[in-house]
Coordinates of C-alpha atoms in Angstrom, one line a residue:
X1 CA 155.9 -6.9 237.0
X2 CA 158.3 -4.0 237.5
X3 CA 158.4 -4.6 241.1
X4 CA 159.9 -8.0 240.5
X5 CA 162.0 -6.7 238.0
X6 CA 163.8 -4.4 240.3
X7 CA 164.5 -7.0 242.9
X8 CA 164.8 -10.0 240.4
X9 CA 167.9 -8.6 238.3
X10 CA 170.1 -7.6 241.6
X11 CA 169.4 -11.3 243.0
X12 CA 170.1 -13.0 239.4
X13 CA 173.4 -11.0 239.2
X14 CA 174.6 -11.9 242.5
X15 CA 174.2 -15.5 241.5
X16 CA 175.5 -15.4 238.0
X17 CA 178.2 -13.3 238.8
X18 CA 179.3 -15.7 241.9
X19 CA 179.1 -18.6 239.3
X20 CA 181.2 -16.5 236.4
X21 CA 183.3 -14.1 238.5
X22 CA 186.5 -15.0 237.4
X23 CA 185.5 -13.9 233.5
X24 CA 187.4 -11.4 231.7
X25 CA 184.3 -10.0 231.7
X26 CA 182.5 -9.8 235.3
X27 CA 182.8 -6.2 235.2
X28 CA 180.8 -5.9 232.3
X29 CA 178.3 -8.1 233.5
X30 CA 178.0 -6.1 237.0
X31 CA 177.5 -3.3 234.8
X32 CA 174.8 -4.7 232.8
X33 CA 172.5 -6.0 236.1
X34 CA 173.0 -2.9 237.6
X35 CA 171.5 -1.0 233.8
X36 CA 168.9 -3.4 234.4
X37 CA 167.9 -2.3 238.1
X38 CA 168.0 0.9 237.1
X39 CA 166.0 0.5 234.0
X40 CA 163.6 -1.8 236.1
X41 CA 163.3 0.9 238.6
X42 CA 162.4 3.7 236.3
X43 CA 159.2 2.1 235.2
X44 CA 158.1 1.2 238.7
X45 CA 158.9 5.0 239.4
X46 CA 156.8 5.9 236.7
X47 CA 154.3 3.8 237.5
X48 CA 153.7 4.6 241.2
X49 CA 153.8 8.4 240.2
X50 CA 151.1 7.8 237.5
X51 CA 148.5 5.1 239.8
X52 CA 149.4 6.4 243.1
X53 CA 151.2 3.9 246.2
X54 CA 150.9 -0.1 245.6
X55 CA 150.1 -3.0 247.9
X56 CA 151.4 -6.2 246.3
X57 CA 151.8 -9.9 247.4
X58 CA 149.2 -10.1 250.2
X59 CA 150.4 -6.6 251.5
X60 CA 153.5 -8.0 251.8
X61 CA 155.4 -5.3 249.6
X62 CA 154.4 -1.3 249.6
X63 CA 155.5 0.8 247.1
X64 CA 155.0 4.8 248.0
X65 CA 156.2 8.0 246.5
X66 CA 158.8 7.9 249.5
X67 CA 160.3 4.6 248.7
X68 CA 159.9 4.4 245.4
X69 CA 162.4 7.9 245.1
X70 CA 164.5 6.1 246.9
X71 CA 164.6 3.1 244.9
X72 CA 165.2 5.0 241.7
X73 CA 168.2 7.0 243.6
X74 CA 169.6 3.0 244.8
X75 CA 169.5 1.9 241.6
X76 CA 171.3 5.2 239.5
X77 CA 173.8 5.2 242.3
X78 CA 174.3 1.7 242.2
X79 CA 174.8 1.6 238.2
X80 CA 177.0 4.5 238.0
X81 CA 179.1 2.8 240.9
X82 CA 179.8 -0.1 238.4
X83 CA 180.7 1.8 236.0
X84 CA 183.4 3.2 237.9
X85 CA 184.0 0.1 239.8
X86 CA 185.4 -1.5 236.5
X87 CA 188.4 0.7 235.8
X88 CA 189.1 0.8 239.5
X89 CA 188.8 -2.7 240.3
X90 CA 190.9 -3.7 237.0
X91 CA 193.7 -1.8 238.6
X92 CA 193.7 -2.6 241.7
X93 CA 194.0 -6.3 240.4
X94 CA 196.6 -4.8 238.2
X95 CA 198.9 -4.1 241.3
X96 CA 198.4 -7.5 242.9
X97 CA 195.6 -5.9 245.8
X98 CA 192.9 -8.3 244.8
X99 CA 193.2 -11.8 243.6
X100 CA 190.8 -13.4 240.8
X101 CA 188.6 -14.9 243.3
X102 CA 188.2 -12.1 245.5
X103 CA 186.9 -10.0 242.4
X104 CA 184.6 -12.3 241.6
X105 CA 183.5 -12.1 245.6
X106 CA 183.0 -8.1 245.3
X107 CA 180.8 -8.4 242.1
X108 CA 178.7 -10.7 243.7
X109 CA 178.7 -9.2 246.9
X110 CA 177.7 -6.2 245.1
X111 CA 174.9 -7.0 243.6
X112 CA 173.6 -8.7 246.4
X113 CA 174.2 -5.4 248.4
X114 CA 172.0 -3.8 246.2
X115 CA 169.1 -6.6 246.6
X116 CA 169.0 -6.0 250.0
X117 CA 168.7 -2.1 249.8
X118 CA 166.3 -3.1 247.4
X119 CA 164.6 -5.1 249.8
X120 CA 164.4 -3.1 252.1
X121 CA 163.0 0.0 250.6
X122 CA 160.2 -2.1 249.3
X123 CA 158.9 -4.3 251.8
X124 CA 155.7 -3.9 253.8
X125 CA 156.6 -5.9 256.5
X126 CA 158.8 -4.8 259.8
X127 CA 159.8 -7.9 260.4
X128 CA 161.7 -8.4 256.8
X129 CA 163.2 -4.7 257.2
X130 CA 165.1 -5.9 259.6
X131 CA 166.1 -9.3 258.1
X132 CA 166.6 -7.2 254.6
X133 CA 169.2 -4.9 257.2
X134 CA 170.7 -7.4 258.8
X135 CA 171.7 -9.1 255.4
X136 CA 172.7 -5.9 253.9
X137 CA 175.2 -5.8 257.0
X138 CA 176.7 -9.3 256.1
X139 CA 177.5 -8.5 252.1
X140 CA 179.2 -5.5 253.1
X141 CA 181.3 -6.7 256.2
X142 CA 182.7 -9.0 252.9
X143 CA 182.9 -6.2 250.9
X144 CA 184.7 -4.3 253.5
X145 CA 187.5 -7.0 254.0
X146 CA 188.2 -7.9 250.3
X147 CA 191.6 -6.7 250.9
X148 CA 192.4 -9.2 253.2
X149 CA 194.7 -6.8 255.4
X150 CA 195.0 -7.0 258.8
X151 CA 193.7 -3.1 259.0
X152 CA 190.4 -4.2 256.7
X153 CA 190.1 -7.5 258.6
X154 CA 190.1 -5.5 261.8
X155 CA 187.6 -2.4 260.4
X156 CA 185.1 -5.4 258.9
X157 CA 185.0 -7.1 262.6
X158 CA 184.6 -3.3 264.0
X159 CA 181.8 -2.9 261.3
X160 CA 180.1 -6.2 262.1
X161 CA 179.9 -5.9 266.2
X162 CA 179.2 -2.2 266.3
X163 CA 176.1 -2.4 263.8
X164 CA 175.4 -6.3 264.6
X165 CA 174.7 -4.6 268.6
X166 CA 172.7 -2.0 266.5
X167 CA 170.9 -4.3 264.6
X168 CA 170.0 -6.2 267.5
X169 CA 168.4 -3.0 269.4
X170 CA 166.7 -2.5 266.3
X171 CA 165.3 -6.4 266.8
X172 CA 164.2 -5.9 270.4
X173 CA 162.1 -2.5 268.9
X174 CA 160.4 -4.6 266.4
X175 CA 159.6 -7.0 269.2
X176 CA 157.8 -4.2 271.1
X177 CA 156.0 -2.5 267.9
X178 CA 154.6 -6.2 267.1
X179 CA 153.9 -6.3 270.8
X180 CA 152.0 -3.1 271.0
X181 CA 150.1 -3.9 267.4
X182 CA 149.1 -7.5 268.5
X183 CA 146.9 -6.4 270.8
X184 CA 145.0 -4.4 268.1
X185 CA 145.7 -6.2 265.3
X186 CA 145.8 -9.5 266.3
X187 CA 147.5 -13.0 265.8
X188 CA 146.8 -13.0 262.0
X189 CA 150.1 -11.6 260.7
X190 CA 149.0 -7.8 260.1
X191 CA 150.7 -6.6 263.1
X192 CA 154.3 -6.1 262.0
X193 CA 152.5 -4.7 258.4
X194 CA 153.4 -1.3 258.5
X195 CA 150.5 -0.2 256.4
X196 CA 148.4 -1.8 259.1
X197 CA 150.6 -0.2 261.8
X198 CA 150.0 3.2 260.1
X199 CA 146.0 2.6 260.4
X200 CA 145.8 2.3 264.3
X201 CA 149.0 4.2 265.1
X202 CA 146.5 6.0 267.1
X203 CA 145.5 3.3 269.0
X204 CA 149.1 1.6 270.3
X205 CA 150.0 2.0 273.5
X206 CA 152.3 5.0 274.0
X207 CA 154.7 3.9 277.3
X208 CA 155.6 0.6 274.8
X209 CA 156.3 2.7 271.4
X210 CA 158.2 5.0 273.1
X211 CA 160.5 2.3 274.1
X212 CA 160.0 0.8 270.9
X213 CA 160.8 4.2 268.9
X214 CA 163.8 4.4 271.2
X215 CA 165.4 0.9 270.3
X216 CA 164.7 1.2 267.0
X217 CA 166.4 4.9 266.1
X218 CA 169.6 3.4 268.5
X219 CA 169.3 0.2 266.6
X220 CA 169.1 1.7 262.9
X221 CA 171.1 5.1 263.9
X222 CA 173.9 2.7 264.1
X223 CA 173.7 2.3 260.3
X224 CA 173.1 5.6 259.6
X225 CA 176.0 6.7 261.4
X226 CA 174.7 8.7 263.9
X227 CA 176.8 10.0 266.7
X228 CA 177.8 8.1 269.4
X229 CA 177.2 5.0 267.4
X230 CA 179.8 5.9 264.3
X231 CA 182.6 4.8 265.3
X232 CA 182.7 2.1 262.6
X233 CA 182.1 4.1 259.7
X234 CA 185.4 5.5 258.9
X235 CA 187.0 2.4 259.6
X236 CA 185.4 0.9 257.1
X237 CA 185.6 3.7 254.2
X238 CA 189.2 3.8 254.8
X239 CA 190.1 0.7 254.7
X240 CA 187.7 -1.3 252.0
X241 CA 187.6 -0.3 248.3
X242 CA 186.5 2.5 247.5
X243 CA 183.7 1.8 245.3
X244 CA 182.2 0.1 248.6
X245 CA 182.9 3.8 250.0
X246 CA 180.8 5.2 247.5
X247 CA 177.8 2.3 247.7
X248 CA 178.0 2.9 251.7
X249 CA 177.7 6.7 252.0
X250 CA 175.6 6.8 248.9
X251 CA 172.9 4.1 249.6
X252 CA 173.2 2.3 252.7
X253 CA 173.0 5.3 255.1
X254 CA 169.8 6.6 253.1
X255 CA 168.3 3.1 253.4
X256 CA 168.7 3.1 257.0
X257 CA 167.7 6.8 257.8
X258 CA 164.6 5.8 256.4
X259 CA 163.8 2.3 258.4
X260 CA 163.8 5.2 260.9
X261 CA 161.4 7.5 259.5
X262 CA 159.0 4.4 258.6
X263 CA 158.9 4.4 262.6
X264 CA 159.1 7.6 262.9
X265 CA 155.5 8.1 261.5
X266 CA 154.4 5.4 263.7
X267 CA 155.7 7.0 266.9
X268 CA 154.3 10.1 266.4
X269 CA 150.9 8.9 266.0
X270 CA 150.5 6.6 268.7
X271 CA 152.4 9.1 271.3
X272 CA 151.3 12.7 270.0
X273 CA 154.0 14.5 271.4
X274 CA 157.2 15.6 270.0
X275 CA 159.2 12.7 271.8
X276 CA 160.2 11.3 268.7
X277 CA 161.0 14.0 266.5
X278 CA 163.1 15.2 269.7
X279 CA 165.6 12.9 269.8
X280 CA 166.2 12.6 265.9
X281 CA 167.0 16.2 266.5
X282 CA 169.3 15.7 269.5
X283 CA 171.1 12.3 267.6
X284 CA 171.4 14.1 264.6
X285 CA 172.9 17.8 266.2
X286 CA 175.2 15.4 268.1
X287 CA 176.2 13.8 264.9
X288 CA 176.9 17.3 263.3
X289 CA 179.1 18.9 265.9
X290 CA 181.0 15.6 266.7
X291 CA 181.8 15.5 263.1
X292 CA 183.2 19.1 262.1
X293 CA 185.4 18.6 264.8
X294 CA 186.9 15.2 263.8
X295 CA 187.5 16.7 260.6
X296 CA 190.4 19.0 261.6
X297 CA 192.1 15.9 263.0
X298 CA 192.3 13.6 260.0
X299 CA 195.1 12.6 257.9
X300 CA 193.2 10.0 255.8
X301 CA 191.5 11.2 252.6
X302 CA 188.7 8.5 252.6
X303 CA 188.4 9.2 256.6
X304 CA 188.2 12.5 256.2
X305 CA 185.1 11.9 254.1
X306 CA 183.3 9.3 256.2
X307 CA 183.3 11.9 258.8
X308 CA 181.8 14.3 256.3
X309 CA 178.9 11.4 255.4
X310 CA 177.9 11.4 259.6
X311 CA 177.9 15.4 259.7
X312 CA 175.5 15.4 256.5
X313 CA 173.3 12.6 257.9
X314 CA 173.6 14.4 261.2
X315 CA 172.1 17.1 259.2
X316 CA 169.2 15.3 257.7
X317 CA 167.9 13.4 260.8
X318 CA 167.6 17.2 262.2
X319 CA 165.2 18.2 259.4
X320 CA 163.2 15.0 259.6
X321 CA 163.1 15.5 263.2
X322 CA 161.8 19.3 262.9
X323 CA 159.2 17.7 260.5
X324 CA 156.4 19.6 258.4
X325 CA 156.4 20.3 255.0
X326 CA 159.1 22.6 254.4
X327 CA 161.6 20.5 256.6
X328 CA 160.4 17.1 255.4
X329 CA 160.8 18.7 252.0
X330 CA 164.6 19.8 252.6
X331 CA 165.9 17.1 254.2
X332 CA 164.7 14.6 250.6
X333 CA 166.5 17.3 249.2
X334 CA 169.8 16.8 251.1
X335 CA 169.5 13.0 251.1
X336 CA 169.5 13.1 246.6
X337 CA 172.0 15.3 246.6
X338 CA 174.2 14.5 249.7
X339 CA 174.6 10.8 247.7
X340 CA 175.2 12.1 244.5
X341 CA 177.8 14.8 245.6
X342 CA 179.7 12.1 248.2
X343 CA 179.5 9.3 245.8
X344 CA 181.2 11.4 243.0
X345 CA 183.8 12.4 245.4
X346 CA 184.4 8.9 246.6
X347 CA 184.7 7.9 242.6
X348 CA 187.6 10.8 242.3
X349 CA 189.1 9.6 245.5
X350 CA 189.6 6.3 244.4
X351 CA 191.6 7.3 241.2
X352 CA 193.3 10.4 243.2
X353 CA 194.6 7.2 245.2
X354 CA 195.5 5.1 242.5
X355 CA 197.8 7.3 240.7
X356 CA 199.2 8.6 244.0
X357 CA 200.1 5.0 245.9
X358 CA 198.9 6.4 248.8
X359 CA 195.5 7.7 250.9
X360 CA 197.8 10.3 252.7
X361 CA 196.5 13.6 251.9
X362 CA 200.1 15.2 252.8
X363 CA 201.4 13.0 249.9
X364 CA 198.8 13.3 247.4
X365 CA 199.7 17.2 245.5
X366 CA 199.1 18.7 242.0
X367 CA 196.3 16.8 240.8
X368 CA 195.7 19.9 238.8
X369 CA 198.2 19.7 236.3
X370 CA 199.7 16.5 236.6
X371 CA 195.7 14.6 236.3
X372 CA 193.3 17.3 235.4
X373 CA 190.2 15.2 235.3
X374 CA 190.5 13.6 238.5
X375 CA 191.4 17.2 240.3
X376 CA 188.7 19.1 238.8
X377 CA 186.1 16.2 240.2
X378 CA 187.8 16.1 243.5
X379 CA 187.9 19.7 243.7
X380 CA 183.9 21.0 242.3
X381 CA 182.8 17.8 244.3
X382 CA 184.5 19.0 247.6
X383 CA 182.4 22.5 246.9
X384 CA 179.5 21.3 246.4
X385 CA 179.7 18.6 249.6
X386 CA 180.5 22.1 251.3
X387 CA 177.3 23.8 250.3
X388 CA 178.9 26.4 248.0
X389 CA 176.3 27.7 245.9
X390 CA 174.9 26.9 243.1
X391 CA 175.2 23.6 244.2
X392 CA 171.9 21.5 245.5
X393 CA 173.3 20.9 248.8
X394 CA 173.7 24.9 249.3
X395 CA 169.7 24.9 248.2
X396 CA 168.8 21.9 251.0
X397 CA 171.1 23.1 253.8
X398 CA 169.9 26.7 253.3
X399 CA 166.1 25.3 253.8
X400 CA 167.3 23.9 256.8
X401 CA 168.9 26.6 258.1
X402 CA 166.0 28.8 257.5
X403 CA 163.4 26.6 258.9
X404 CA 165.7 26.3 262.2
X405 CA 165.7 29.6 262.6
X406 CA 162.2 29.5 262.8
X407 CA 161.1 26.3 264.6
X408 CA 164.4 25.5 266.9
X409 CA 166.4 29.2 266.8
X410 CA 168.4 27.2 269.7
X411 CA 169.8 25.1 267.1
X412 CA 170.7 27.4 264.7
X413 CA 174.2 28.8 265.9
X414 CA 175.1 24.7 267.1
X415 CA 174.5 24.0 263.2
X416 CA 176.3 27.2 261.7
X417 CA 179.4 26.7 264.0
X418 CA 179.6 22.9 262.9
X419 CA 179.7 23.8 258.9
X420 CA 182.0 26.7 259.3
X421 CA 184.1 24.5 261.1
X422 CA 184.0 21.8 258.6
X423 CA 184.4 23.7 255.7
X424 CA 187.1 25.3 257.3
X425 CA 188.5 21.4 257.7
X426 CA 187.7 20.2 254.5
X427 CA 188.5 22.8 251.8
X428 CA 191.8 23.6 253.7
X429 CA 193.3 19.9 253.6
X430 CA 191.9 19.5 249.4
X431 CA 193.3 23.0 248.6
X432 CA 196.6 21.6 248.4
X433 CA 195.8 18.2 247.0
X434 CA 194.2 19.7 243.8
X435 CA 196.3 22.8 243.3
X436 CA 199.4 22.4 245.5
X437 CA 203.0 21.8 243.9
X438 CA 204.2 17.9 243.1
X439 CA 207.3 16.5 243.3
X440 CA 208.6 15.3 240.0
X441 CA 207.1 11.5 239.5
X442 CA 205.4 11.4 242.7
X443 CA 201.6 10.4 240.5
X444 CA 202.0 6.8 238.3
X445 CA 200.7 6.1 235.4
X446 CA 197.5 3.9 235.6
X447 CA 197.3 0.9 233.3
X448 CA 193.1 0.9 232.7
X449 CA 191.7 4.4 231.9
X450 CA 190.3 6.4 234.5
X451 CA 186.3 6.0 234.6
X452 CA 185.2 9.7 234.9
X453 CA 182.3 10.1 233.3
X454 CA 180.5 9.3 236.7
X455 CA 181.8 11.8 238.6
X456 CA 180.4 14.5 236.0
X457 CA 177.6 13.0 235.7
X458 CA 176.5 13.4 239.6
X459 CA 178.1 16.7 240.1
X460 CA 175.9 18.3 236.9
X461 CA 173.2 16.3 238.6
X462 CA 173.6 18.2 241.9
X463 CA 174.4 21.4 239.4
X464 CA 170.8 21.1 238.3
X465 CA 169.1 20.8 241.5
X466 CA 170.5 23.7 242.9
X467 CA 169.5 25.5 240.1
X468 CA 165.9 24.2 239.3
X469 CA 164.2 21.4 240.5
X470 CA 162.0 19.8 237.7
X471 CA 158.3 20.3 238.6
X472 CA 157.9 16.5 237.9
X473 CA 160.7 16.1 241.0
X474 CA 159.6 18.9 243.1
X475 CA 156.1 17.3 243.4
X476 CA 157.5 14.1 243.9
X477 CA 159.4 15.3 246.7
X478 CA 156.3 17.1 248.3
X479 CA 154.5 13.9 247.9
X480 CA 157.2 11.8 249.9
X481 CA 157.5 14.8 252.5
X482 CA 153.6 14.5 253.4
X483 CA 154.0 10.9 253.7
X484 CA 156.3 11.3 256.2
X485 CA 153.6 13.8 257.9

C-alpha cells in the first residue's frame, strides 16, 4: 500500500496540477503532493527496514534497503524543494520571467519529475529503468527551458541530445544484458528482472556483459555527469530555474549513479574481475580532476556549482568503484549529504540572484550585511560542499581518502590535488560575494519573503551527520553497502 502511495501522489499531482496550474494556489498544492511523497515514503522506509527487501506485482517492483534510502532522500529533497520553489517561483512571475501558463507547466513538470525518480528507484525491471530514465529526461528538458530564452532554449536542446545519445547507449546495454540472461533465463519475461539477473549473475556470459557493463556506465554516466559526457550539465543549471538546479544535482544525478551500481553488481558477478569497478574508478577520477580545474575559470554562480556537482559525483563513482564495505559505506555517505549540502546552496543561490538581478558573481557583494540570511546559507553551505569539518561531507570524503590510501595509493595525490584546487576555486570566488563591500542599492527588495527555512534545514542535517550518524542510519547504510557487495 505504501509502495503505491509513494508513486501514486507524484503522478496524481502532475495531473491535477496541469489541470489547476494557473490557481493562486498551485504552489501550495505542489507543496502538499510533495508532503505526501514524503510522508508516503517514510512508511515504506519503515517498513522495508522492519520486514527486510520486497518483491511486489509479479516481481515487477523491488524494494531494498538501497533503494528504499534513496527513495526517502527523493522525496525530503523533493518536498523541501517546493517549499522553496513557492517564494522563488512567485517572484520570478513577479518580474514578468514566467508567464501563468508556464508556472502551471513547472509544477506539473515537477511532480512528474519526481514520479519518474520514483520510478526508477523502485522498479524491478531493466527494461522500465530505462523507460522511467528516459521520461525523467523529457520533464526536465521542459523544466530546463521554462524561460523560454534563446540561452535556455539552446542549453534544453544541449541537455536533450547529449543525454538522449546517453540514454540510447544505455538502451543498446540493456539489449545485451537481456541478451546474455535469455539464454539462462529464458523467453518468459525474467530476463531483464534484475532480481533474476542477480541469481545467475554467475552464469552470463562474460565477453557480452562486459560490453553490456560498458554501454550501460557511458549510457547512464551521461546523467550522472561524469566526465567527458558533462558537457550539458552546467548549461542547464545555469540557464533553467534554480529550483530545477536544486532537483537536478540533488536527485537526478543520485538516481542515475545508481541505475549504474544496479549493473554494477551484475558485472562483477558474471565477469569476476575488477573490470567494472576499474572504469567507475577511471570515469569518476576523470570527472574529479576535469572539474577542479573548470572551477577557476567560471564567472557564473550557478555554473560554478554544476561543476562542483560532477567533481562530487566524480568522487562517489570512485568509492563505489573501490567497493567493499568501508568504501561502499562512504560513498552512501557522500551521496546524502552531497544532495543535502548542494541542494541548500542552490536554494541560497536562487534568492542571492533574485535580490542581485544578476548570476554574475563579480556583481553579486555584501550579502552579509545587506541580506544576512541568505549570506550565512550561501556562505556555511559553500563550507560544508568543501569538506570543512564538522560537516558530513568532511566525514565521507575523509573515508574515501583513507580507504584510497589503502586500496589505490596511486589515486590518492590525483584526488587531494583536485579538492585543494577546487576549494581553492570555490571559497575564493564566495569570499567576496558573502563578505565583500556593496555598492549602495546594488541588492532589490524582493516582493514575496525569502523561503529559508530549507536551507537550514539541510545544512543542520549535514551538521548532524558529520557529527553522529544515528545508529538507526548507520545500519541502514551498512545494509545498502552490502547490497551493493
Amino acid at each position: 500500500m505504501e509502495f503505491l502511495l509513494v508513486l501514486g501522489f507524484p503522478l496524481l499531482g502532475g495531473i491535477a496540477l496541469a489541470l489547476t496550474g494557473h490557481w493562486k494556489r498551485a504552489a501550495e498544492i505542489n507543496a502538499a503532493f510533495s508532503l505526501l511523497t514524503l510522508l508516503a515514503a517514510i512508511f515504506l522506509t519503515v517498513n522495508v527496514v522492519e520486514h527486510g527487501p520486497q518483491l511486489l506485482y509479479d516481481e515487477q517492483i523491488f524494494i531494498d534497503p538501497l533503494n528504499v534510502f534513496l527513495v526517502a532522500l527523493t522525496a525530503f529533497v523533493g518536498f523541501t524543494t517546493s517549499l522553496f520553489s513557492r517564494p522563488y517561483m512567485r517572484i520570478e512571475h513577479h518580474h514578468g520571467r514566467l508567464t501563468t501558463g508556464r508556472l502551471r507547466l513547472y509544477h506539473s513538470m515537477f511532480q512528474l519529475f519526481m514520479f519518474t525518480m520514483l520510478l526508477a528507484l523502485t522498479t524491478n525491471n531493466m527494461g522500465i529503468l530505462w523507460v522511467a530514465m528516459e521520461a525523467a529526461t523529457l520533464t526536465t528538458v521542459l523544466l530546463v527551458s521554462l524561460y523560454r530564452t534563446a540561452a535556455s532554449l539552446e542549453a534544453a536542446w544541449k541537455y536533450f541530445i547529449l543525454c538522449g545519445v546517453g540514454i540510447a547507449q544505455a538502451l543498446f546495454g540493456t539489449i545485451l544484458l537481456f541478451f546474455a540472461a535469455e539464454k539462462i533465463l529464458g523467453h518468459e519475461g525474467g530476463a531483464l528482472l534484475w532480481t533474476h539477473l542477480d541469481a545467475v549473475k554467475g552464469q552470463l556470459e562474460p565477453a557480452v556483459m562486459s560490453l553490456a557493463f560498458v554501454f550501460l556506465l557511458v549510457g547512464y554516466g551521461a546523467k550522472v555527469g561524469l566526465a567527458p559526457l558533462h558537457n550539458w550539465l552546467p548549461d542547464a543549471h545555469a540557464e533553467g530555474p534554480t529550483p530545477v538546479s536544486a532537483v537536478l544535482s540533488g536527485l537526478l544525478l543520485n538516481v542515475a549513479l545508481y541505475a549504474v551500481l544496479r549493473c554494477k553488481v551484475l558485472a562483477d558477478g558474471a565477469l569476476h574481475s575488477s573490470l567494472a569497478g576499474l572504469l567507475m574508478m577511471g570515469f569518476g577520477l576523470l570527472s574529479v580532476v576535469v572539474a577542479a580545474f573548470f572551477l577557476s575559470r567560471q564567472k557564473d554562480i550557478k555554473r560554478m556549482f554544476a561543476y562542483s556537482s560532477i567533481e562530487h559525483m566524480g568522487i562517489v563513482t570512485f568509492a563505489f568503484g573501490m567497493g567493499g564495505p568501508v568504501a561502499n559505506f562512504a560513498g552512501l555517505l557522500h551521496m546524502t549529504v552531497h544532495s543535502l549540502t548542494k541542494s541548500a546552496i542552490f536554494f541560497a543561490v536562487g534568492h542571492a540572484t533574485q535580490k542581485s538581478g544578476t548570476q554574475l558573481m563579480e556583481h553579486i557583494r555584501g550579502l552579509i550585511k545587506l541580506s544576512p540570511t541568505i549570506g550565512w546559507g550561501l556562505m556555511l553551505g559553500t563550507l560544508a560542499i568543501l569538506g570543512m569539518p564538522p560537516f558530513g561531507v568532511f566525514a565521507s570524503e575523509f573515508l574515501i581518502l583513507t580507504t584510497a590510501m589503502k586500496q589505490q595509493p596511486w589515486a590518492t595525490p590525483l584526488l587531494l590535488m583536485a579538492l585543494g584546487v577546487a576549494f581553492a576555486a570555490i571559497f575564493g570566488k564566495v569570499q567576496p560575494m558573502v563578505f565583500g563591500e556593496s555598492a549602495p542599492g546594488s541588492l532589490r527588495l524582493l516582493p514575496h519573503k525569502p523561503a529559508m527555512l530549507p536551507v537550514f534545514m539541510h545544512l543542520g542535517l549535514v551538521l548532524m551527520l558529520g557529527l553522529w550518524i544515528p545508529p538507526y542510519l548507520a545500519e541502514w547504510y551498512r545494509q545498502a553497502a552490502r547490497f551493493i557487495g
